[in-house]
Amino acid sequence: MINKNTSLRMQSIVFIGFMGVGKTTIGQKVARKLYRDFIDIDQEIEKEFNMPTTEIFKKFGEKAFREKEKSVIESLSQQQLKIISVGGGAFLQEDIRNICLSNCIVFYLDLSWEYWKERIGLLIDSRPVLQSRSLEEIEELFYTRQEIYSYHHSKVNTNDLDVDEVADFIVDSLKVAWDIYEPLK
Ligand SMILES: Nc1ncnc2c1ncn2[C@@H]1O[C@H](COP(=O)(O)OP(=O)(O)O)[C@@H](O)[C@H]1O
Ligand SMILES: O=C(O)C1=C[C@@H](OP(=O)(O)O)[C@@H](O)[C@H](O)C1
Ligand SMILES: [Mg+2]
């Protein structure tokens, strides 16, 4: 489903995966390593509403957040040469999946539940989707959500890798893919 009209080297990279797997942190690192601009979709949504995500959910509801998420991604994923981190719920929307998969290289950051659950304390205050749920319910959501992350072009399992190791792996694998599919003359 990769767009055949755009050079692979020009395509933006989109990071997907469950809340807290590191999309924002690793996206920033990869952007720095590839000298590209970084866009975090949640930060763009927060700028538009001029408030944090937890407030958006409280004041306007999840539906308003999802509508804005879709319009922001539809517009920004058309740009080339960007590194884009989308929120963990973005791929619930088929339109978002399709636009990202056809315009960009979609990288899935995979982390096992046993590792993920150690991070919950870092996440709970800023992730409204986690706030109303018990640990058992979060685990169920974690496994249910895996289906939407199966839509990707490339994947890395980040268990036991620090942020720099993950970013280096991604940059190296992108360079290999670019060289194989579009060798420089
Ligand atoms: N590979 C990693 N190893 C350890 N901690 C990580 C790793 N990647 C991210 N983190 C930490 O996990 C937390 C969530 O990361 P974040 O980038 O906000 O995730 P996401 O954007 O996927 O929700 C942050 O505190 C971040 O420092
Ligand atoms: O998975 C989700 O439903 C969400 C993930 C969050 O982004 P991160 O995946 O960057 O935490 C953010 O978009 C919002 O809180 C909803
Ligand atoms: Mg994020």
PDB file of C-alpha atoms and ligand atoms in Angstrom:
ATOM      1  CA  MET A   1       0.000   0.000   0.000  1.00  0.00           C
ATOM      2  CA  ILE A   2       3.022   2.306  -0.257  1.00  0.00           C
ATOM      3  CA  ASN A   3       2.482   5.265  -2.570  1.00  0.00           C
ATOM      4  CA  LYS A   4       4.303   4.428  -5.789  1.00  0.00           C
ATOM      5  CA  ASN A   5       4.471   8.056  -6.941  1.00  0.00           C
ATOM      6  CA  THR A   6       6.732   9.237  -4.155  1.00  0.00           C
ATOM      7  CA  SER A   7      10.321   8.190  -3.604  1.00  0.00           C
ATOM      8  CA  LEU A   8      10.637   6.041  -0.465  1.00  0.00           C
ATOM      9  CA  ARG A   9      13.392   8.351   0.742  1.00  0.00           C
ATOM     10  CA  MET A  10      10.977  11.294   0.604  1.00  0.00           C
ATOM     11  CA  GLN A  11       8.111   9.608   2.424  1.00  0.00           C
ATOM     12  CA  SER A  12       7.308  10.657   5.949  1.00  0.00           C
ATOM     13  CA  ILE A  13       7.704   8.070   8.691  1.00  0.00           C
ATOM     14  CA  VAL A  14       4.713   7.468  10.995  1.00  0.00           C
ATOM     15  CA  PHE A  15       5.091   5.784  14.397  1.00  0.00           C
ATOM     16  CA  ILE A  16       2.202   3.754  15.787  1.00  0.00           C
ATOM     17  CA  GLY A  17       1.720   1.575  18.865  1.00  0.00           C
ATOM     18  CA  PHE A  18      -0.001   1.475  22.237  1.00  0.00           C
ATOM     19  CA  MET A  19       0.133   4.452  24.634  1.00  0.00           C
ATOM     20  CA  GLY A  20       3.527   4.752  26.295  1.00  0.00           C
ATOM     21  CA  VAL A  21       5.530   2.484  23.982  1.00  0.00           C
ATOM     22  CA  GLY A  22       7.711   5.487  23.137  1.00  0.00           C
ATOM     23  CA  LYS A  23       6.307   6.933  19.895  1.00  0.00           C
ATOM     24  CA  THR A  24       6.897  10.552  20.936  1.00  0.00           C
ATOM     25  CA  THR A  25      10.310  10.008  22.542  1.00  0.00           C
ATOM     26  CA  ILE A  26      11.666   7.763  19.804  1.00  0.00           C
ATOM     27  CA  GLY A  27      10.082   9.836  17.011  1.00  0.00           C
ATOM     28  CA  GLN A  28      11.988  12.885  18.275  1.00  0.00           C
ATOM     29  CA  LYS A  29      15.264  10.949  18.356  1.00  0.00           C
ATOM     30  CA  VAL A  30      14.790   9.506  14.871  1.00  0.00           C
ATOM     31  CA  ALA A  31      13.967  12.979  13.539  1.00  0.00           C
ATOM     32  CA  ARG A  32      17.211  14.340  14.984  1.00  0.00           C
ATOM     33  CA  LYS A  33      19.234  11.462  13.564  1.00  0.00           C
ATOM     34  CA  LEU A  34      17.728  11.885  10.080  1.00  0.00           C
ATOM     35  CA  TYR A  35      17.759  15.728  10.165  1.00  0.00           C
ATOM     36  CA  ARG A  36      13.997  15.836   9.678  1.00  0.00           C
ATOM     37  CA  ASP A  37      11.209  17.819  11.336  1.00  0.00           C
ATOM     38  CA  PHE A  38       9.261  16.034  14.040  1.00  0.00           C
ATOM     39  CA  ILE A  39       5.486  16.282  14.389  1.00  0.00           C
ATOM     40  CA  ASP A  40       3.628  14.862  17.372  1.00  0.00           C
ATOM     41  CA  ILE A  41      -0.063  14.664  16.497  1.00  0.00           C
ATOM     42  CA  ASP A  42      -1.194  14.890  20.149  1.00  0.00           C
ATOM     43  CA  GLN A  43       0.798  18.096  20.559  1.00  0.00           C
ATOM     44  CA  GLU A  44      -0.815  19.496  17.381  1.00  0.00           C
ATOM     45  CA  ILE A  45      -4.286  18.645  18.726  1.00  0.00           C
ATOM     46  CA  GLU A  46      -3.435  20.234  22.076  1.00  0.00           C
ATOM     47  CA  LYS A  47      -2.276  23.399  20.267  1.00  0.00           C
ATOM     48  CA  GLU A  48      -5.552  23.566  18.345  1.00  0.00           C
ATOM     49  CA  PHE A  49      -7.651  23.254  21.521  1.00  0.00           C
ATOM     50  CA  ASN A  50      -5.115  25.226  23.545  1.00  0.00           C
ATOM     51  CA  MET A  51      -5.327  22.720  26.410  1.00  0.00           C
ATOM     52  CA  PRO A  52      -3.874  19.335  27.431  1.00  0.00           C
ATOM     53  CA  THR A  53      -5.458  16.097  26.170  1.00  0.00           C
ATOM     54  CA  THR A  54      -6.968  15.285  29.586  1.00  0.00           C
ATOM     55  CA  GLU A  55      -8.824  18.637  29.491  1.00  0.00           C
ATOM     56  CA  ILE A  56      -9.968  18.071  25.901  1.00  0.00           C
ATOM     57  CA  PHE A  57     -11.467  14.718  26.932  1.00  0.00           C
ATOM     58  CA  LYS A  58     -13.147  16.311  29.992  1.00  0.00           C
ATOM     59  CA  LYS A  59     -14.517  19.421  28.292  1.00  0.00           C
ATOM     60  CA  PHE A  60     -15.330  18.198  24.784  1.00  0.00           C
ATOM     61  CA  GLY A  61     -15.297  14.389  25.016  1.00  0.00           C
ATOM     62  CA  GLU A  62     -13.341  11.690  23.206  1.00  0.00           C
ATOM     63  CA  LYS A  63     -15.416  12.077  20.008  1.00  0.00           C
ATOM     64  CA  ALA A  64     -14.252  15.686  19.526  1.00  0.00           C
ATOM     65  CA  PHE A  65     -10.651  14.588  20.167  1.00  0.00           C
ATOM     66  CA  ARG A  66     -10.953  11.795  17.553  1.00  0.00           C
ATOM     67  CA  GLU A  67     -12.450  14.158  14.957  1.00  0.00           C
ATOM     68  CA  LYS A  68      -9.606  16.612  15.405  1.00  0.00           C
ATOM     69  CA  GLU A  69      -7.097  13.728  15.387  1.00  0.00           C
ATOM     70  CA  LYS A  70      -8.417  12.668  11.989  1.00  0.00           C
ATOM     71  CA  SER A  71      -8.350  16.139  10.423  1.00  0.00           C
ATOM     72  CA  VAL A  72      -4.864  16.914  11.769  1.00  0.00           C
ATOM     73  CA  ILE A  73      -3.459  13.592  10.492  1.00  0.00           C
ATOM     74  CA  GLU A  74      -5.207  13.941   7.126  1.00  0.00           C
ATOM     75  CA  SER A  75      -3.526  17.259   6.586  1.00  0.00           C
ATOM     76  CA  LEU A  76      -0.054  16.592   8.063  1.00  0.00           C
ATOM     77  CA  SER A  77       0.482  13.096   6.638  1.00  0.00           C
ATOM     78  CA  GLN A  78       0.415  14.572   3.125  1.00  0.00           C
ATOM     79  CA  GLN A  79       3.731  16.302   3.815  1.00  0.00           C
ATOM     80  CA  GLN A  80       6.980  14.630   2.848  1.00  0.00           C
ATOM     81  CA  LEU A  81      10.180  14.084   4.841  1.00  0.00           C
ATOM     82  CA  LYS A  82       8.514  14.395   8.260  1.00  0.00           C
ATOM     83  CA  ILE A  83       8.736  12.139  11.278  1.00  0.00           C
ATOM     84  CA  ILE A  84       5.233  11.831  12.715  1.00  0.00           C
ATOM     85  CA  SER A  85       4.095  10.224  15.963  1.00  0.00           C
ATOM     86  CA  VAL A  86       0.367   9.561  16.127  1.00  0.00           C
ATOM     87  CA  GLY A  87      -1.562   8.745  19.326  1.00  0.00           C
ATOM     88  CA  GLY A  88      -2.133   5.111  20.254  1.00  0.00           C
ATOM     89  CA  GLY A  89      -5.827   5.331  19.312  1.00  0.00           C
ATOM     90  CA  ALA A  90      -5.382   6.947  15.906  1.00  0.00           C
ATOM     91  CA  PHE A  91      -5.394   3.661  13.965  1.00  0.00           C
ATOM     92  CA  LEU A  92      -8.844   2.840  15.366  1.00  0.00           C
ATOM     93  CA  GLN A  93     -10.090   5.007  12.473  1.00  0.00           C
ATOM     94  CA  GLU A  94      -9.898   3.233   9.136  1.00  0.00           C
ATOM     95  CA  ASP A  95      -9.544   6.542   7.257  1.00  0.00           C
ATOM     96  CA  ILE A  96      -6.447   7.388   9.299  1.00  0.00           C
ATOM     97  CA  ARG A  97      -4.957   3.940   8.707  1.00  0.00           C
ATOM     98  CA  ASN A  98      -5.519   4.209   4.973  1.00  0.00           C
ATOM     99  CA  ILE A  99      -4.087   7.687   4.585  1.00  0.00           C
ATOM    100  CA  CYS A 100      -0.984   6.869   6.648  1.00  0.00           C
ATOM    101  CA  LEU A 101      -0.375   3.528   4.931  1.00  0.00           C
ATOM    102  CA  SER A 102      -0.684   5.001   1.465  1.00  0.00           C
ATOM    103  CA  ASN A 103       1.356   8.189   2.009  1.00  0.00           C
ATOM    104  CA  CYS A 104       3.944   7.255   4.613  1.00  0.00           C
ATOM    105  CA  ILE A 105       6.154   4.464   5.934  1.00  0.00           C
ATOM    106  CA  VAL A 106       4.339   3.168   9.025  1.00  0.00           C
ATOM    107  CA  PHE A 107       6.579   1.854  11.806  1.00  0.00           C
ATOM    108  CA  TYR A 108       5.018  -0.121  14.664  1.00  0.00           C
ATOM    109  CA  LEU A 109       6.704   0.127  18.056  1.00  0.00           C
ATOM    110  CA  ASP A 110       5.927  -3.137  19.790  1.00  0.00           C
ATOM    111  CA  LEU A 111       6.350  -3.675  23.530  1.00  0.00           C
ATOM    112  CA  SER A 112       5.186  -6.737  25.466  1.00  0.00           C
ATOM    113  CA  TRP A 113       2.562  -6.333  28.199  1.00  0.00           C
ATOM    114  CA  GLU A 114       5.008  -7.490  30.898  1.00  0.00           C
ATOM    115  CA  TYR A 115       7.312  -4.583  30.013  1.00  0.00           C
ATOM    116  CA  TRP A 116       4.524  -2.092  29.312  1.00  0.00           C
ATOM    117  CA  LYS A 117       2.878  -2.502  32.708  1.00  0.00           C
ATOM    118  CA  GLU A 118       6.072  -1.300  34.432  1.00  0.00           C
ATOM    119  CA  ARG A 119       5.546   2.100  32.727  1.00  0.00           C
ATOM    120  CA  ILE A 120       2.005   2.728  33.870  1.00  0.00           C
ATOM    121  CA  GLY A 121       3.019   5.211  36.589  1.00  0.00           C
ATOM    122  CA  LEU A 122       4.673   7.427  33.950  1.00  0.00           C
ATOM    123  CA  LEU A 123       1.499   7.522  31.881  1.00  0.00           C
ATOM    124  CA  ILE A 124      -1.614   7.579  33.998  1.00  0.00           C
ATOM    125  CA  ASP A 125      -1.784  11.359  34.652  1.00  0.00           C
ATOM    126  CA  SER A 126      -1.685  12.322  30.985  1.00  0.00           C
ATOM    127  CA  ARG A 127      -3.618   9.458  29.323  1.00  0.00           C
ATOM    128  CA  PRO A 128      -7.371   9.867  29.924  1.00  0.00           C
ATOM    129  CA  VAL A 129      -8.095   6.515  28.260  1.00  0.00           C
ATOM    130  CA  LEU A 130      -6.217   4.764  31.082  1.00  0.00           C
ATOM    131  CA  GLN A 131      -7.667   6.784  33.934  1.00  0.00           C
ATOM    132  CA  SER A 132     -11.099   5.166  34.241  1.00  0.00           C
ATOM    133  CA  ARG A 133      -9.793   1.592  33.901  1.00  0.00           C
ATOM    134  CA  SER A 134      -8.499  -1.079  36.274  1.00  0.00           C
ATOM    135  CA  LEU A 135      -5.210  -2.831  35.474  1.00  0.00           C
ATOM    136  CA  GLU A 136      -7.179  -5.843  34.171  1.00  0.00           C
ATOM    137  CA  GLU A 137      -9.202  -3.587  31.872  1.00  0.00           C
ATOM    138  CA  ILE A 138      -6.042  -1.881  30.622  1.00  0.00           C
ATOM    139  CA  GLU A 139      -4.529  -5.297  29.875  1.00  0.00           C
ATOM    140  CA  GLU A 140      -7.645  -6.221  27.902  1.00  0.00           C
ATOM    141  CA  LEU A 141      -7.454  -2.921  25.981  1.00  0.00           C
ATOM    142  CA  PHE A 142      -3.752  -3.530  25.350  1.00  0.00           C
ATOM    143  CA  TYR A 143      -4.456  -6.897  23.693  1.00  0.00           C
ATOM    144  CA  THR A 144      -7.574  -5.723  21.819  1.00  0.00           C
ATOM    145  CA  ARG A 145      -5.642  -2.799  20.377  1.00  0.00           C
ATOM    146  CA  GLN A 146      -2.960  -5.089  18.894  1.00  0.00           C
ATOM    147  CA  GLU A 147      -5.241  -5.734  15.911  1.00  0.00           C
ATOM    148  CA  ILE A 148      -5.104  -2.103  14.748  1.00  0.00           C
ATOM    149  CA  TYR A 149      -1.308  -2.084  14.997  1.00  0.00           C
ATOM    150  CA  SER A 150      -1.099  -5.035  12.620  1.00  0.00           C
ATOM    151  CA  TYR A 151      -1.482  -2.426   9.855  1.00  0.00           C
ATOM    152  CA  HIS A 152       2.144  -1.356   9.394  1.00  0.00           C
ATOM    153  CA  HIS A 153       5.083  -1.596   7.009  1.00  0.00           C
ATOM    154  CA  SER A 154       7.798  -2.245   9.543  1.00  0.00           C
ATOM    155  CA  LYS A 155       8.050  -3.177  13.207  1.00  0.00           C
ATOM    156  CA  VAL A 156      10.525  -3.175  16.080  1.00  0.00           C
ATOM    157  CA  ASN A 157      10.150  -4.882  19.435  1.00  0.00           C
ATOM    158  CA  THR A 158      11.505  -2.485  22.047  1.00  0.00           C
ATOM    159  CA  ASN A 159      11.631  -4.846  25.074  1.00  0.00           C
ATOM    160  CA  ASP A 160      15.047  -4.374  26.742  1.00  0.00           C
ATOM    161  CA  LEU A 161      16.129  -1.621  24.300  1.00  0.00           C
ATOM    162  CA  ASP A 162      16.726   1.918  25.471  1.00  0.00           C
ATOM    163  CA  VAL A 163      15.513   4.899  23.475  1.00  0.00           C
ATOM    164  CA  ASP A 164      18.783   5.370  21.581  1.00  0.00           C
ATOM    165  CA  GLU A 165      19.030   1.681  20.716  1.00  0.00           C
ATOM    166  CA  VAL A 166      15.494   1.710  19.288  1.00  0.00           C
ATOM    167  CA  ALA A 167      16.123   4.916  17.317  1.00  0.00           C
ATOM    168  CA  ASP A 168      19.412   3.549  15.923  1.00  0.00           C
ATOM    169  CA  PHE A 169      17.736   0.301  14.891  1.00  0.00           C
ATOM    170  CA  ILE A 170      14.997   2.233  13.069  1.00  0.00           C
ATOM    171  CA  VAL A 171      17.423   4.550  11.283  1.00  0.00           C
ATOM    172  CA  ASP A 172      19.615   1.592  10.233  1.00  0.00           C
ATOM    173  CA  SER A 173      16.669  -0.437   8.963  1.00  0.00           C
ATOM    174  CA  LEU A 174      15.296   2.529   7.015  1.00  0.00           C
ATOM    175  CA  LYS A 175      18.687   3.039   5.367  1.00  0.00           C
ATOM    176  CA  VAL A 176      18.840  -0.649   4.414  1.00  0.00           C
ATOM    177  CA  ALA A 177      15.312  -0.497   2.944  1.00  0.00           C
ATOM    178  CA  TRP A 178      16.058   2.700   1.018  1.00  0.00           C
ATOM    179  CA  ASP A 179      19.242   1.170  -0.427  1.00  0.00           C
ATOM    180  CA  ILE A 180      17.508  -2.064  -1.423  1.00  0.00           C
ATOM    181  CA  TYR A 181      14.393  -0.546  -2.974  1.00  0.00           C
ATOM    182  CA  GLU A 182      15.897   2.682  -4.299  1.00  0.00           C
ATOM    183  CA  PRO A 183      19.651   2.270  -4.750  1.00  0.00           C
ATOM    184  CA  LEU A 184      21.440   5.569  -5.323  1.00  0.00           C
ATOM    185  CA  LYS A 185      22.969   5.709  -8.819  1.00  0.00           C
TER     186      LYS A 185
HETATM  187  N1  LIG B   1      12.735   2.300  24.989  1.00  0.00           N
HETATM  188  C1  LIG B   1      12.368   2.880  26.155  1.00  0.00           C
HETATM  189  N2  LIG B   1      12.886   2.483  27.306  1.00  0.00           N
HETATM  190  C2  LIG B   1      12.527   3.025  28.473  1.00  0.00           C
HETATM  191  N3  LIG B   1      11.609   4.023  28.604  1.00  0.00           N
HETATM  192  C3  LIG B   1      11.050   4.469  27.495  1.00  0.00           C
HETATM  193  C4  LIG B   1      11.386   3.936  26.206  1.00  0.00           C
HETATM  194  N4  LIG B   1      10.649   4.589  25.282  1.00  0.00           N
HETATM  195  C5  LIG B   1       9.896   5.482  25.963  1.00  0.00           C
HETATM  196  N5  LIG B   1      10.149   5.419  27.289  1.00  0.00           N
HETATM  197  C6  LIG B   1       9.498   6.220  28.338  1.00  0.00           C
HETATM  198  O1  LIG B   1       8.117   5.854  28.342  1.00  0.00           O
HETATM  199  C7  LIG B   1       7.314   7.011  28.592  1.00  0.00           C
HETATM  200  C8  LIG B   1       6.290   7.163  27.481  1.00  0.00           C
HETATM  201  O2  LIG B   1       6.967   7.521  26.292  1.00  0.00           O
HETATM  202  P1  LIG B   1       6.248   8.336  25.129  1.00  0.00           P
HETATM  203  O3  LIG B   1       7.293   8.653  24.129  1.00  0.00           O
HETATM  204  O4  LIG B   1       5.471   9.472  25.684  1.00  0.00           O
HETATM  205  O5  LIG B   1       5.243   7.220  24.563  1.00  0.00           O
HETATM  206  P2  LIG B   1       4.038   7.360  23.538  1.00  0.00           P
HETATM  207  O6  LIG B   1       4.250   8.604  22.721  1.00  0.00           O
HETATM  208  O7  LIG B   1       4.097   6.101  22.734  1.00  0.00           O
HETATM  209  O8  LIG B   1       2.812   7.432  24.378  1.00  0.00           O
HETATM  210  C9  LIG B   1       8.282   8.203  28.692  1.00  0.00           C
HETATM  211  O9  LIG B   1       8.500   8.465  30.067  1.00  0.00           O
HETATM  212  C10 LIG B   1       9.546   7.705  28.027  1.00  0.00           C
HETATM  213  O10 LIG B   1      10.714   8.305  28.556  1.00  0.00           O
HETATM  214  O1  LIG B   2      -4.437   5.371  22.773  1.00  0.00           O
HETATM  215  C1  LIG B   2      -5.189   6.363  22.901  1.00  0.00           C
HETATM  216  O2  LIG B   2      -6.431   6.254  22.794  1.00  0.00           O
HETATM  217  C2  LIG B   2      -4.580   7.695  23.174  1.00  0.00           C
HETATM  218  C3  LIG B   2      -3.208   7.824  23.130  1.00  0.00           C
HETATM  219  C4  LIG B   2      -2.520   9.090  23.457  1.00  0.00           C
HETATM  220  O3  LIG B   2      -1.281   9.205  22.744  1.00  0.00           O
HETATM  221  P1  LIG B   2       0.015   8.303  23.071  1.00  0.00           P
HETATM  222  O4  LIG B   2      -0.169   6.981  22.382  1.00  0.00           O
HETATM  223  O5  LIG B   2       1.146   9.080  22.519  1.00  0.00           O
HETATM  224  O6  LIG B   2       0.084   8.141  24.535  1.00  0.00           O
HETATM  225  C5  LIG B   2      -3.416  10.274  23.108  1.00  0.00           C
HETATM  226  O7  LIG B   2      -3.618  10.336  21.716  1.00  0.00           O
HETATM  227  C6  LIG B   2      -4.742  10.145  23.810  1.00  0.00           C
HETATM  228  O8  LIG B   2      -4.521  10.209  25.207  1.00  0.00           O
HETATM  229  C7  LIG B   2      -5.485   8.851  23.434  1.00  0.00           C
HETATM  230 MG    MG B   3       2.970  10.255  22.356  1.00  0.00          MG
END
